[in-house]
Amino acid sequence: MAPLFGLVYGYWAAANHRAGGPITTGNVVYGIVIAVIAAAVFYGLWAIAPRLTRELRALAWGSFAGIAFGFLYSLTDASVLRSIGNAAIIGGAVGAATFYRYYTTEDARGRHD
């Protein structure tokens, strides 16, 4: 899952970064670097998340989604405040959705039904 996420995210970041211009070597390297970093962070969170409480796990996934979205959105030359605002909305929605899922499928000790 992490490599696929990294590839899609890196491609999307490189496409936003070049803003419709020609594909250059620097743009390809930029996409590869972003893909590796995104996949590594995703994998790290995927590995650590099961050991966290449901509240911290939901906060971690919400933060990850908000930061990832905010970075991609900032590459479109949007204002910093607009990037932060949209990232906060996405992060809050993902955090709330994941908390709801964990709260309704786990017992108090974090075990699944």
PDB file of C-alpha atoms in Angstrom:
ATOM      1  CA  MET A   1       0.000   0.000   0.000  1.00  0.00           C
ATOM      2  CA  ALA A   2       2.800   2.430   0.863  1.00  0.00           C
ATOM      3  CA  PRO A   3       4.643   2.119  -2.482  1.00  0.00           C
ATOM      4  CA  LEU A   4       1.426   2.702  -4.423  1.00  0.00           C
ATOM      5  CA  PHE A   5       0.598   5.729  -2.292  1.00  0.00           C
ATOM      6  CA  GLY A   6       4.125   7.053  -2.757  1.00  0.00           C
ATOM      7  CA  LEU A   7       4.016   6.664  -6.536  1.00  0.00           C
ATOM      8  CA  VAL A   8       0.648   8.389  -6.902  1.00  0.00           C
ATOM      9  CA  TYR A   9       1.581  11.139  -4.455  1.00  0.00           C
ATOM     10  CA  GLY A  10       4.982  11.738  -6.071  1.00  0.00           C
ATOM     11  CA  TYR A  11       3.459  11.914  -9.545  1.00  0.00           C
ATOM     12  CA  TRP A  12       0.773  14.317  -8.344  1.00  0.00           C
ATOM     13  CA  ALA A  13       3.324  16.524  -6.570  1.00  0.00           C
ATOM     14  CA  ALA A  14       5.571  16.624  -9.638  1.00  0.00           C
ATOM     15  CA  ALA A  15       2.618  17.494 -11.881  1.00  0.00           C
ATOM     16  CA  ASN A  16       1.539  20.320  -9.557  1.00  0.00           C
ATOM     17  CA  HIS A  17       5.128  21.538  -9.211  1.00  0.00           C
ATOM     18  CA  ARG A  18       5.687  21.936 -12.944  1.00  0.00           C
ATOM     19  CA  ALA A  19       2.348  23.791 -13.317  1.00  0.00           C
ATOM     20  CA  GLY A  20       1.629  22.476 -16.795  1.00  0.00           C
ATOM     21  CA  GLY A  21       5.114  23.173 -18.122  1.00  0.00           C
ATOM     22  CA  PRO A  22       7.402  20.673 -19.809  1.00  0.00           C
ATOM     23  CA  ILE A  23       8.658  17.628 -17.947  1.00  0.00           C
ATOM     24  CA  THR A  24      12.293  18.159 -16.971  1.00  0.00           C
ATOM     25  CA  THR A  25      14.914  16.042 -15.254  1.00  0.00           C
ATOM     26  CA  GLY A  26      14.574  18.194 -12.143  1.00  0.00           C
ATOM     27  CA  ASN A  27      10.831  17.650 -12.138  1.00  0.00           C
ATOM     28  CA  VAL A  28      11.257  13.876 -12.367  1.00  0.00           C
ATOM     29  CA  VAL A  29      13.804  13.883  -9.534  1.00  0.00           C
ATOM     30  CA  TYR A  30      11.455  16.060  -7.469  1.00  0.00           C
ATOM     31  CA  GLY A  31       8.632  13.555  -7.980  1.00  0.00           C
ATOM     32  CA  ILE A  32      10.841  10.588  -7.065  1.00  0.00           C
ATOM     33  CA  VAL A  33      12.119  12.268  -3.890  1.00  0.00           C
ATOM     34  CA  ILE A  34       8.591  13.199  -2.821  1.00  0.00           C
ATOM     35  CA  ALA A  35       7.384   9.657  -3.620  1.00  0.00           C
ATOM     36  CA  VAL A  36      10.092   8.069  -1.462  1.00  0.00           C
ATOM     37  CA  ILE A  37       9.450  10.436   1.449  1.00  0.00           C
ATOM     38  CA  ALA A  38       5.666  10.019   1.262  1.00  0.00           C
ATOM     39  CA  ALA A  39       5.902   6.221   1.082  1.00  0.00           C
ATOM     40  CA  ALA A  40       8.338   6.116   4.016  1.00  0.00           C
ATOM     41  CA  VAL A  41       6.120   8.295   6.211  1.00  0.00           C
ATOM     42  CA  PHE A  42       3.022   6.297   5.222  1.00  0.00           C
ATOM     43  CA  TYR A  43       4.780   3.016   5.994  1.00  0.00           C
ATOM     44  CA  GLY A  44       6.059   4.340   9.321  1.00  0.00           C
ATOM     45  CA  LEU A  45       2.602   5.471  10.371  1.00  0.00           C
ATOM     46  CA  TRP A  46       1.096   2.187   9.157  1.00  0.00           C
ATOM     47  CA  ALA A  47       3.595   0.272  11.309  1.00  0.00           C
ATOM     48  CA  ILE A  48       3.207   2.399  14.431  1.00  0.00           C
ATOM     49  CA  ALA A  49      -0.561   3.040  14.333  1.00  0.00           C
ATOM     50  CA  PRO A  50      -1.721  -0.325  15.738  1.00  0.00           C
ATOM     51  CA  ARG A  51       0.243   0.327  18.948  1.00  0.00           C
ATOM     52  CA  LEU A  52      -1.467   3.666  19.567  1.00  0.00           C
ATOM     53  CA  THR A  53      -4.728   4.210  21.379  1.00  0.00           C
ATOM     54  CA  ARG A  54      -7.708   4.837  19.124  1.00  0.00           C
ATOM     55  CA  GLU A  55      -7.646   8.577  19.881  1.00  0.00           C
ATOM     56  CA  LEU A  56      -3.961   8.971  19.020  1.00  0.00           C
ATOM     57  CA  ARG A  57      -4.330   6.725  15.974  1.00  0.00           C
ATOM     58  CA  ALA A  58      -7.185   8.850  14.634  1.00  0.00           C
ATOM     59  CA  LEU A  59      -5.187  12.016  15.352  1.00  0.00           C
ATOM     60  CA  ALA A  60      -2.133  10.575  13.575  1.00  0.00           C
ATOM     61  CA  TRP A  61      -4.067   9.591  10.427  1.00  0.00           C
ATOM     62  CA  GLY A  62      -5.948  12.889  10.407  1.00  0.00           C
ATOM     63  CA  SER A  63      -2.694  14.825  10.762  1.00  0.00           C
ATOM     64  CA  PHE A  64      -1.049  12.788   8.020  1.00  0.00           C
ATOM     65  CA  ALA A  65      -3.961  13.347   5.636  1.00  0.00           C
ATOM     66  CA  GLY A  66      -4.115  17.072   6.409  1.00  0.00           C
ATOM     67  CA  ILE A  67      -0.376  17.601   5.974  1.00  0.00           C
ATOM     68  CA  ALA A  68      -0.269  15.535   2.767  1.00  0.00           C
ATOM     69  CA  PHE A  69      -3.221  17.412   1.278  1.00  0.00           C
ATOM     70  CA  GLY A  70      -1.915  20.788   2.422  1.00  0.00           C
ATOM     71  CA  PHE A  71       1.456  20.197   0.784  1.00  0.00           C
ATOM     72  CA  LEU A  72      -0.112  19.222  -2.533  1.00  0.00           C
ATOM     73  CA  TYR A  73      -2.495  22.162  -2.372  1.00  0.00           C
ATOM     74  CA  SER A  74       0.351  24.581  -1.623  1.00  0.00           C
ATOM     75  CA  LEU A  75       2.075  23.500  -4.860  1.00  0.00           C
ATOM     76  CA  THR A  76      -0.804  25.053  -6.844  1.00  0.00           C
ATOM     77  CA  ASP A  77       0.329  28.577  -5.853  1.00  0.00           C
ATOM     78  CA  ALA A  78      -2.632  29.010  -3.518  1.00  0.00           C
ATOM     79  CA  SER A  79      -2.203  31.331  -0.548  1.00  0.00           C
ATOM     80  CA  VAL A  80      -0.729  29.952   2.657  1.00  0.00           C
ATOM     81  CA  LEU A  81      -3.922  30.606   4.610  1.00  0.00           C
ATOM     82  CA  ARG A  82      -6.053  28.830   2.016  1.00  0.00           C
ATOM     83  CA  SER A  83      -3.673  25.840   2.056  1.00  0.00           C
ATOM     84  CA  ILE A  84      -3.775  25.684   5.849  1.00  0.00           C
ATOM     85  CA  GLY A  85      -7.554  26.064   5.970  1.00  0.00           C
ATOM     86  CA  ASN A  86      -8.220  23.327   3.429  1.00  0.00           C
ATOM     87  CA  ALA A  87      -5.645  21.050   5.062  1.00  0.00           C
ATOM     88  CA  ALA A  88      -7.328  21.558   8.441  1.00  0.00           C
ATOM     89  CA  ILE A  89     -10.720  20.663   6.977  1.00  0.00           C
ATOM     90  CA  ILE A  90      -9.379  17.493   5.334  1.00  0.00           C
ATOM     91  CA  GLY A  91      -7.361  16.510   8.410  1.00  0.00           C
ATOM     92  CA  GLY A  92     -10.326  17.081  10.726  1.00  0.00           C
ATOM     93  CA  ALA A  93     -12.657  15.063   8.510  1.00  0.00           C
ATOM     94  CA  VAL A  94     -10.227  12.151   8.205  1.00  0.00           C
ATOM     95  CA  GLY A  95      -9.495  12.249  11.936  1.00  0.00           C
ATOM     96  CA  ALA A  96     -13.210  12.231  12.794  1.00  0.00           C
ATOM     97  CA  ALA A  97     -13.956   9.422  10.338  1.00  0.00           C
ATOM     98  CA  THR A  98     -11.109   7.234  11.567  1.00  0.00           C
ATOM     99  CA  PHE A  99     -12.003   7.864  15.207  1.00  0.00           C
ATOM    100  CA  TYR A 100     -15.596   6.859  14.483  1.00  0.00           C
ATOM    101  CA  ARG A 101     -14.409   3.679  12.789  1.00  0.00           C
ATOM    102  CA  TYR A 102     -12.062   2.765  15.636  1.00  0.00           C
ATOM    103  CA  TYR A 103     -14.629   3.644  18.301  1.00  0.00           C
ATOM    104  CA  THR A 104     -17.330   1.470  16.741  1.00  0.00           C
ATOM    105  CA  THR A 105     -15.164  -1.557  15.903  1.00  0.00           C
ATOM    106  CA  GLU A 106     -12.890  -1.868  18.960  1.00  0.00           C
ATOM    107  CA  ASP A 107     -13.514  -2.650  22.591  1.00  0.00           C
ATOM    108  CA  ALA A 108     -12.029  -0.497  25.377  1.00  0.00           C
ATOM    109  CA  ARG A 109      -8.695  -2.317  25.155  1.00  0.00           C
ATOM    110  CA  GLY A 110      -8.327  -1.696  21.425  1.00  0.00           C
ATOM    111  CA  ARG A 111      -9.207  -5.192  20.253  1.00  0.00           C
ATOM    112  CA  HIS A 112     -11.328  -5.692  17.161  1.00  0.00           C
ATOM    113  CA  ASP A 113     -14.574  -7.651  17.342  1.00  0.00           C
TER     114      ASP A 113
END
